[in-house]
Amino acid sequence: MTVFGSQVPSVPVTAINDDTYLLDVREDDEWAAGHAPGAHHVPMMELPARLAEVPTDREVAVICRSGGRSAQVVGYLLSNGWGQVRNADGGMRQWVAVGKPVVTGDGQPGQVI
C-alpha cells in the first residue's frame, strides 16, 4: 500500500502467527465488537503516548478494519525507529475472509464492524 508517496511494507494476514505482535489500532467500539485473539489494542490516536508498549525486538503487524489507518501507523512507527513493522493486508475484513477467528473480550465469537 502506498501512503504519502512511499511504499509501506505489508504482510498477508495468513502469514501472521502467534510469534507476531499484532497491534490493533481500531477504535474502542470496533475492538469491543471483535478482534483477533492475542492482539494488542492501542487506538491509533493514542499511539504517540503509548509507543513504549510496542516492541522493537520482534515482528509487529499493525491491523485496522481495512488497512488505511494501520498503513499510517506503520509509516509513523518506521519513521520513529521501528524496523520490523508491517501493515496487515486487508485488515480485519481480510482476517475474517480467510477464516481467522474473531473474539470479544470475554472470548465469545465477535464481528468486525
XYZ file of N, CA, C and O in Angstrom:
452
model
N 0.848 -1.184 0.000
C 0.000 0.000 0.000
C 0.886 1.237 0.000
O 1.881 1.281 0.705
N 0.529 2.228 -0.777
C 1.284 3.474 -0.836
C 0.556 4.535 -0.027
O -0.626 4.774 -0.212
N 1.277 5.133 0.906
C 0.730 6.197 1.739
C 1.719 7.345 1.738
O 2.915 7.143 1.968
N 1.250 8.528 1.451
C 2.081 9.721 1.436
C 3.285 9.559 0.515
O 4.389 9.985 0.834
N 3.087 8.875 -0.628
C 4.126 8.773 -1.627
C 5.194 7.731 -1.367
O 6.135 7.619 -2.134
N 5.084 6.977 -0.290
C 6.092 5.954 -0.037
C 5.416 4.600 0.161
O 4.263 4.514 0.556
N 6.163 3.561 -0.125
C 5.630 2.213 -0.007
C 5.700 1.760 1.451
O 6.747 1.831 2.079
N 4.577 1.295 1.979
C 4.520 0.791 3.341
C 4.634 -0.725 3.271
O 3.862 -1.368 2.562
N 5.589 -1.317 4.003
C 5.710 -2.774 3.968
C 4.463 -3.436 4.522
O 3.856 -2.941 5.474
N 4.073 -4.541 3.903
C 2.863 -5.220 4.347
C 3.101 -6.717 4.474
O 4.121 -7.240 4.020
N 2.137 -7.382 5.098
C 2.194 -8.821 5.308
C 0.778 -9.375 5.098
O -0.196 -8.770 5.560
N 0.640 -10.496 4.393
C -0.691 -11.107 4.271
C -1.170 -11.577 5.648
O -0.353 -12.063 6.446
N -2.460 -11.445 5.919
C -2.962 -11.884 7.223
C -2.716 -13.371 7.439
O -2.555 -13.816 8.579
N -2.631 -14.137 6.379
C -2.368 -15.572 6.505
C -0.960 -15.859 7.011
O -0.680 -16.959 7.491
N -0.050 -14.881 6.927
C 1.331 -15.068 7.392
C 1.532 -14.589 8.826
O 2.615 -14.734 9.384
N 0.494 -14.036 9.433
C 0.593 -13.569 10.818
C 0.355 -14.766 11.731
O -0.671 -15.438 11.635
N 1.334 -15.016 12.611
C 1.212 -16.164 13.510
C 1.374 -15.731 14.961
O 1.485 -14.540 15.256
N 1.420 -16.696 15.856
C 1.488 -16.399 17.287
C 2.779 -15.692 17.695
O 2.830 -15.075 18.757
N 3.825 -15.792 16.876
C 5.085 -15.123 17.195
C 5.066 -13.646 16.835
O 5.932 -12.889 17.260
N 4.082 -13.235 16.051
C 3.970 -11.847 15.608
C 3.201 -11.041 16.653
O 2.169 -11.474 17.144
N 3.707 -9.860 16.976
C 2.990 -8.937 17.853
C 1.953 -8.244 16.981
O 2.294 -7.471 16.087
N 0.683 -8.556 17.202
C -0.401 -7.993 16.397
C -0.969 -6.774 17.103
O -1.560 -6.886 18.176
N -0.766 -5.611 16.498
C -1.193 -4.335 17.059
C -2.463 -3.870 16.358
O -2.441 -3.546 15.173
N -3.573 -3.852 17.081
C -4.867 -3.435 16.554
C -5.058 -1.958 16.898
O -5.103 -1.594 18.076
N -5.165 -1.108 15.872
C -5.239 0.341 16.089
C -6.654 0.895 15.886
O -6.832 2.104 15.773
N -7.659 0.008 15.857
C -9.034 0.464 15.685
C -9.549 1.132 16.963
O -8.945 1.053 18.024
N -10.702 1.770 16.849
C -11.325 2.449 17.981
C -11.886 1.437 18.984
O -12.065 0.261 18.670
N -12.190 1.930 20.182
C -12.661 1.060 21.265
C -13.905 0.255 20.888
O -13.999 -0.932 21.217
N -14.872 0.875 20.196
C -16.095 0.151 19.844
C -15.822 -0.953 18.828
O -16.421 -2.033 18.900
N -14.902 -0.704 17.910
C -14.535 -1.723 16.923
C -13.846 -2.902 17.618
O -14.135 -4.068 17.325
N -12.939 -2.601 18.521
C -12.231 -3.633 19.296
C -13.221 -4.463 20.104
O -13.159 -5.690 20.113
N -14.148 -3.787 20.796
C -15.109 -4.486 21.647
C -16.006 -5.422 20.843
O -16.372 -6.503 21.310
N -16.354 -5.037 19.618
C -17.224 -5.873 18.787
C -16.533 -7.156 18.364
O -17.180 -8.202 18.225
N -15.222 -7.093 18.176
C -14.477 -8.289 17.801
C -13.073 -7.979 17.358
O -12.837 -6.996 16.661
N -12.143 -8.817 17.804
C -10.730 -8.643 17.466
C -10.050 -10.005 17.359
O -10.617 -11.024 17.752
N -8.855 -9.998 16.842
C -8.084 -11.233 16.737
C -7.647 -11.680 18.124
O -7.222 -10.849 18.936
N -7.754 -12.969 18.419
C -7.253 -13.462 19.708
C -5.759 -13.143 19.839
O -5.005 -13.281 18.888
N -5.370 -12.661 20.993
C -3.964 -12.361 21.230
C -3.495 -11.013 20.722
O -2.337 -10.649 20.909
N -4.372 -10.250 20.080
C -3.991 -8.923 19.590
C -3.825 -7.960 20.760
O -4.381 -8.169 21.846
N -3.076 -6.897 20.511
C -2.851 -5.838 21.500
C -3.533 -4.581 20.978
O -3.304 -4.181 19.837
N -4.351 -3.947 21.822
C -5.166 -2.822 21.379
C -4.566 -1.490 21.818
O -4.425 -1.223 23.011
N -4.222 -0.675 20.841
C -3.820 0.710 21.076
C -4.475 1.526 19.967
O -4.024 1.490 18.817
N -5.572 2.240 20.273
C -6.209 3.056 19.233
C -5.202 4.004 18.581
O -4.301 4.525 19.248
N -5.355 4.205 17.284
C -4.407 4.991 16.504
C -4.068 6.331 17.159
O -2.896 6.704 17.237
N -5.058 7.046 17.638
C -4.813 8.378 18.181
C -4.093 8.331 19.530
O -3.541 9.340 19.968
N -4.072 7.183 20.196
C -3.368 7.041 21.478
C -1.929 6.579 21.295
O -1.132 6.606 22.236
N -1.586 6.142 20.095
C -0.277 5.537 19.873
C 0.902 6.427 20.267
O 1.825 5.946 20.932
N 0.927 7.713 19.888
C 2.101 8.522 20.248
C 2.400 8.507 21.757
O 3.567 8.487 22.142
N 1.375 8.465 22.583
C 1.566 8.453 24.036
C 1.867 7.057 24.576
O 2.286 6.921 25.725
N 1.671 6.032 23.737
C 1.823 4.650 24.209
C 2.874 3.866 23.408
O 2.858 2.641 23.384
N 3.792 4.566 22.768
C 4.807 3.920 21.939
C 5.605 2.860 22.684
O 6.003 1.852 22.105
N 5.826 3.061 23.970
C 6.625 2.108 24.756
C 5.992 0.724 24.808
O 6.674 -0.262 25.089
N 4.685 0.628 24.522
C 4.003 -0.670 24.543
C 4.301 -1.512 23.305
O 4.043 -2.711 23.294
N 4.826 -0.890 22.265
C 5.079 -1.599 21.006
C 6.524 -2.094 20.998
O 7.448 -1.291 21.065
N 6.719 -3.407 20.918
C 8.089 -3.934 20.969
C 8.908 -3.545 19.743
O 8.373 -3.397 18.644
N 10.204 -3.383 19.973
C 11.126 -3.068 18.878
C 11.984 -4.274 18.510
O 12.747 -4.213 17.553
N 11.873 -5.358 19.275
C 12.764 -6.502 19.106
C 12.092 -7.714 18.462
O 12.624 -8.821 18.518
N 10.923 -7.524 17.870
C 10.236 -8.632 17.200
C 9.342 -8.093 16.099
O 9.104 -6.889 16.001
N 8.849 -8.991 15.263
C 7.966 -8.621 14.158
C 6.655 -8.055 14.707
O 6.030 -8.637 15.593
N 6.246 -6.909 14.176
C 4.996 -6.262 14.551
C 4.127 -6.156 13.307
O 4.581 -5.663 12.272
N 2.899 -6.636 13.390
C 1.916 -6.448 12.316
C 0.847 -5.509 12.854
O 0.332 -5.710 13.956
N 0.525 -4.478 12.094
C -0.475 -3.492 12.501
C -1.735 -3.736 11.690
O -1.690 -3.912 10.477
N -2.880 -3.748 12.400
C -4.147 -4.063 11.737
C -5.221 -3.063 12.140
O -5.232 -2.559 13.268
N -6.109 -2.757 11.190
C -7.312 -1.955 11.445
C -8.450 -2.650 10.717
O -8.383 -3.852 10.487
N -9.503 -1.944 10.341
C -10.619 -2.603 9.661
C -10.249 -3.025 8.242
O -10.491 -4.154 7.844
N -9.659 -2.097 7.457
C -9.381 -2.439 6.058
C -7.944 -2.175 5.611
O -7.575 -2.581 4.524
N -7.141 -1.506 6.409
C -5.738 -1.296 6.075
C -5.281 0.140 5.964
O -4.081 0.396 5.876
N -6.185 1.097 5.962
C -5.814 2.504 5.815
C -5.161 3.088 7.056
O -4.061 3.649 6.989
N -5.820 2.967 8.185
C -5.257 3.508 9.430
C -3.975 2.780 9.805
O -2.997 3.397 10.234
N -3.997 1.458 9.644
C -2.804 0.687 10.013
C -1.610 1.062 9.134
O -0.473 1.105 9.606
N -1.840 1.371 7.865
C -0.747 1.809 6.988
C -0.144 3.114 7.492
O 1.084 3.289 7.487
N -0.983 4.024 7.965
C -0.488 5.278 8.521
C 0.349 5.013 9.765
O 1.398 5.627 9.962
N -0.108 4.080 10.603
C 0.624 3.740 11.822
C 1.965 3.093 11.482
O 2.982 3.401 12.102
N 1.979 2.209 10.483
C 3.242 1.589 10.062
C 4.229 2.676 9.637
O 5.391 2.676 10.039
N 3.782 3.630 8.833
C 4.645 4.735 8.416
C 5.171 5.520 9.606
O 6.353 5.879 9.659
N 4.304 5.767 10.573
C 4.694 6.501 11.785
C 5.746 5.721 12.573
O 6.759 6.281 13.007
N 5.498 4.412 12.756
C 6.456 3.593 13.506
C 7.799 3.512 12.784
O 8.859 3.616 13.415
N 7.770 3.332 11.469
C 9.017 3.281 10.701
C 9.812 4.578 10.858
O 11.033 4.552 11.013
N 9.112 5.705 10.852
C 9.798 6.996 10.974
C 10.296 7.252 12.394
O 11.073 8.176 12.622
N 9.853 6.422 13.334
C 10.282 6.566 14.724
C 11.198 5.430 15.172
O 11.328 5.181 16.375
N 11.794 4.725 14.221
C 12.827 3.772 14.567
C 12.462 2.304 14.569
O 13.321 1.459 14.794
N 11.208 1.970 14.336
C 10.831 0.557 14.278
C 11.255 0.005 12.924
O 11.007 0.620 11.889
N 11.853 -1.177 12.914
C 12.297 -1.762 11.668
C 11.485 -2.969 11.232
O 11.358 -3.248 10.049
N 10.938 -3.699 12.201
C 10.220 -4.939 11.896
C 8.717 -4.725 12.008
O 8.038 -5.398 12.767
N 8.189 -3.771 11.263
C 6.761 -3.456 11.335
C 6.154 -3.536 9.940
O 6.748 -3.077 8.971
N 4.974 -4.174 9.860
C 4.303 -4.395 8.579
C 2.806 -4.110 8.730
O 2.225 -4.306 9.797
N 2.195 -3.706 7.634
C 0.753 -3.485 7.589
C 0.063 -4.807 7.238
O 0.450 -5.485 6.294
N -0.967 -5.171 8.001
C -1.731 -6.391 7.714
C -2.627 -6.139 6.507
O -3.580 -5.364 6.572
N -2.288 -6.771 5.381
C -3.026 -6.591 4.129
C -4.522 -6.850 4.294
O -4.911 -7.937 4.703
N -5.341 -5.841 3.977
C -6.783 -6.021 4.011
C -7.420 -5.912 5.379
O -8.642 -5.984 5.500
N -6.619 -5.770 6.414
C -7.127 -5.561 7.761
C -8.009 -6.672 8.289
O -7.940 -7.829 7.863
N -8.861 -6.307 9.241
C -9.744 -7.290 9.885
C -10.759 -7.868 8.903
O -11.188 -9.007 9.062
N -11.119 -7.103 7.883
C -12.035 -7.659 6.879
C -11.400 -8.854 6.177
O -12.049 -9.874 5.954
N -10.124 -8.740 5.837
C -9.416 -9.852 5.214
C -9.181 -10.977 6.214
O -9.245 -12.151 5.873
N -8.911 -10.625 7.466
C -8.725 -11.604 8.546
C -9.929 -12.546 8.599
O -9.793 -13.763 8.618
N -11.124 -11.952 8.579
C -12.362 -12.740 8.612
C -12.536 -13.522 7.305
O -12.921 -14.693 7.320
N -12.215 -12.885 6.187
C -12.412 -13.518 4.872
C -11.604 -14.798 4.710
O -12.038 -15.717 4.011
N -10.440 -14.878 5.367
C -9.621 -16.086 5.254
C -9.921 -17.084 6.367
O -9.258 -18.113 6.481
N -10.925 -16.780 7.195
C -11.374 -17.736 8.204
C -10.655 -17.692 9.538
O -10.787 -18.604 10.355
N -9.912 -16.611 9.793
C -9.245 -16.488 11.093
C -10.279 -16.073 12.145
O -11.247 -15.392 11.843
N -10.060 -16.478 13.411
C -11.055 -16.219 14.452
C -11.122 -14.758 14.887
O -10.126 -14.036 14.841
N -12.314 -14.365 15.306
C -12.574 -13.039 15.868
C -13.340 -13.265 17.162
O -14.322 -14.016 17.186
N -12.868 -12.628 18.252
C -13.477 -12.824 19.564
C -13.780 -11.475 20.223
O -13.224 -10.451 19.854
N -14.631 -11.533 21.233
C -14.896 -10.372 22.080
C -14.005 -10.479 23.308
O -13.275 -11.464 23.465
N -14.100 -9.515 24.195
C -13.271 -9.502 25.394
C -13.454 -10.702 26.289
O -12.539 -11.098 27.009
N -14.622 -11.312 26.257
C -14.873 -12.483 27.108
C -14.680 -13.800 26.351
O -15.072 -14.863 26.823
N -14.048 -13.707 25.157
C -13.732 -14.910 24.404
C -14.848 -15.460 23.536
O -14.676 -16.481 22.876
N -15.986 -14.772 23.507
C -17.101 -15.208 22.671
C -16.833 -14.809 21.221
O -16.036 -13.919 20.954
N -17.505 -15.453 20.265
C -17.325 -15.062 18.862
C -17.670 -13.580 18.669
O -18.665 -13.094 19.219
N -16.845 -12.889 17.898
C -17.059 -11.469 17.662
C -17.328 -11.190 16.197
O -17.414 -12.109 15.379
N -17.449 -9.917 15.879
C -17.676 -9.499 14.495
C -16.856 -8.249 14.214
O -16.470 -7.529 15.127
N -16.593 -8.011 12.947
C -15.870 -6.821 12.533
C -16.896 -5.768 12.126
O -17.759 -6.026 11.298
N -16.807 -4.605 12.770
C -17.725 -3.506 12.432
C -16.946 -2.369 11.802
O -15.749 -2.282 11.917
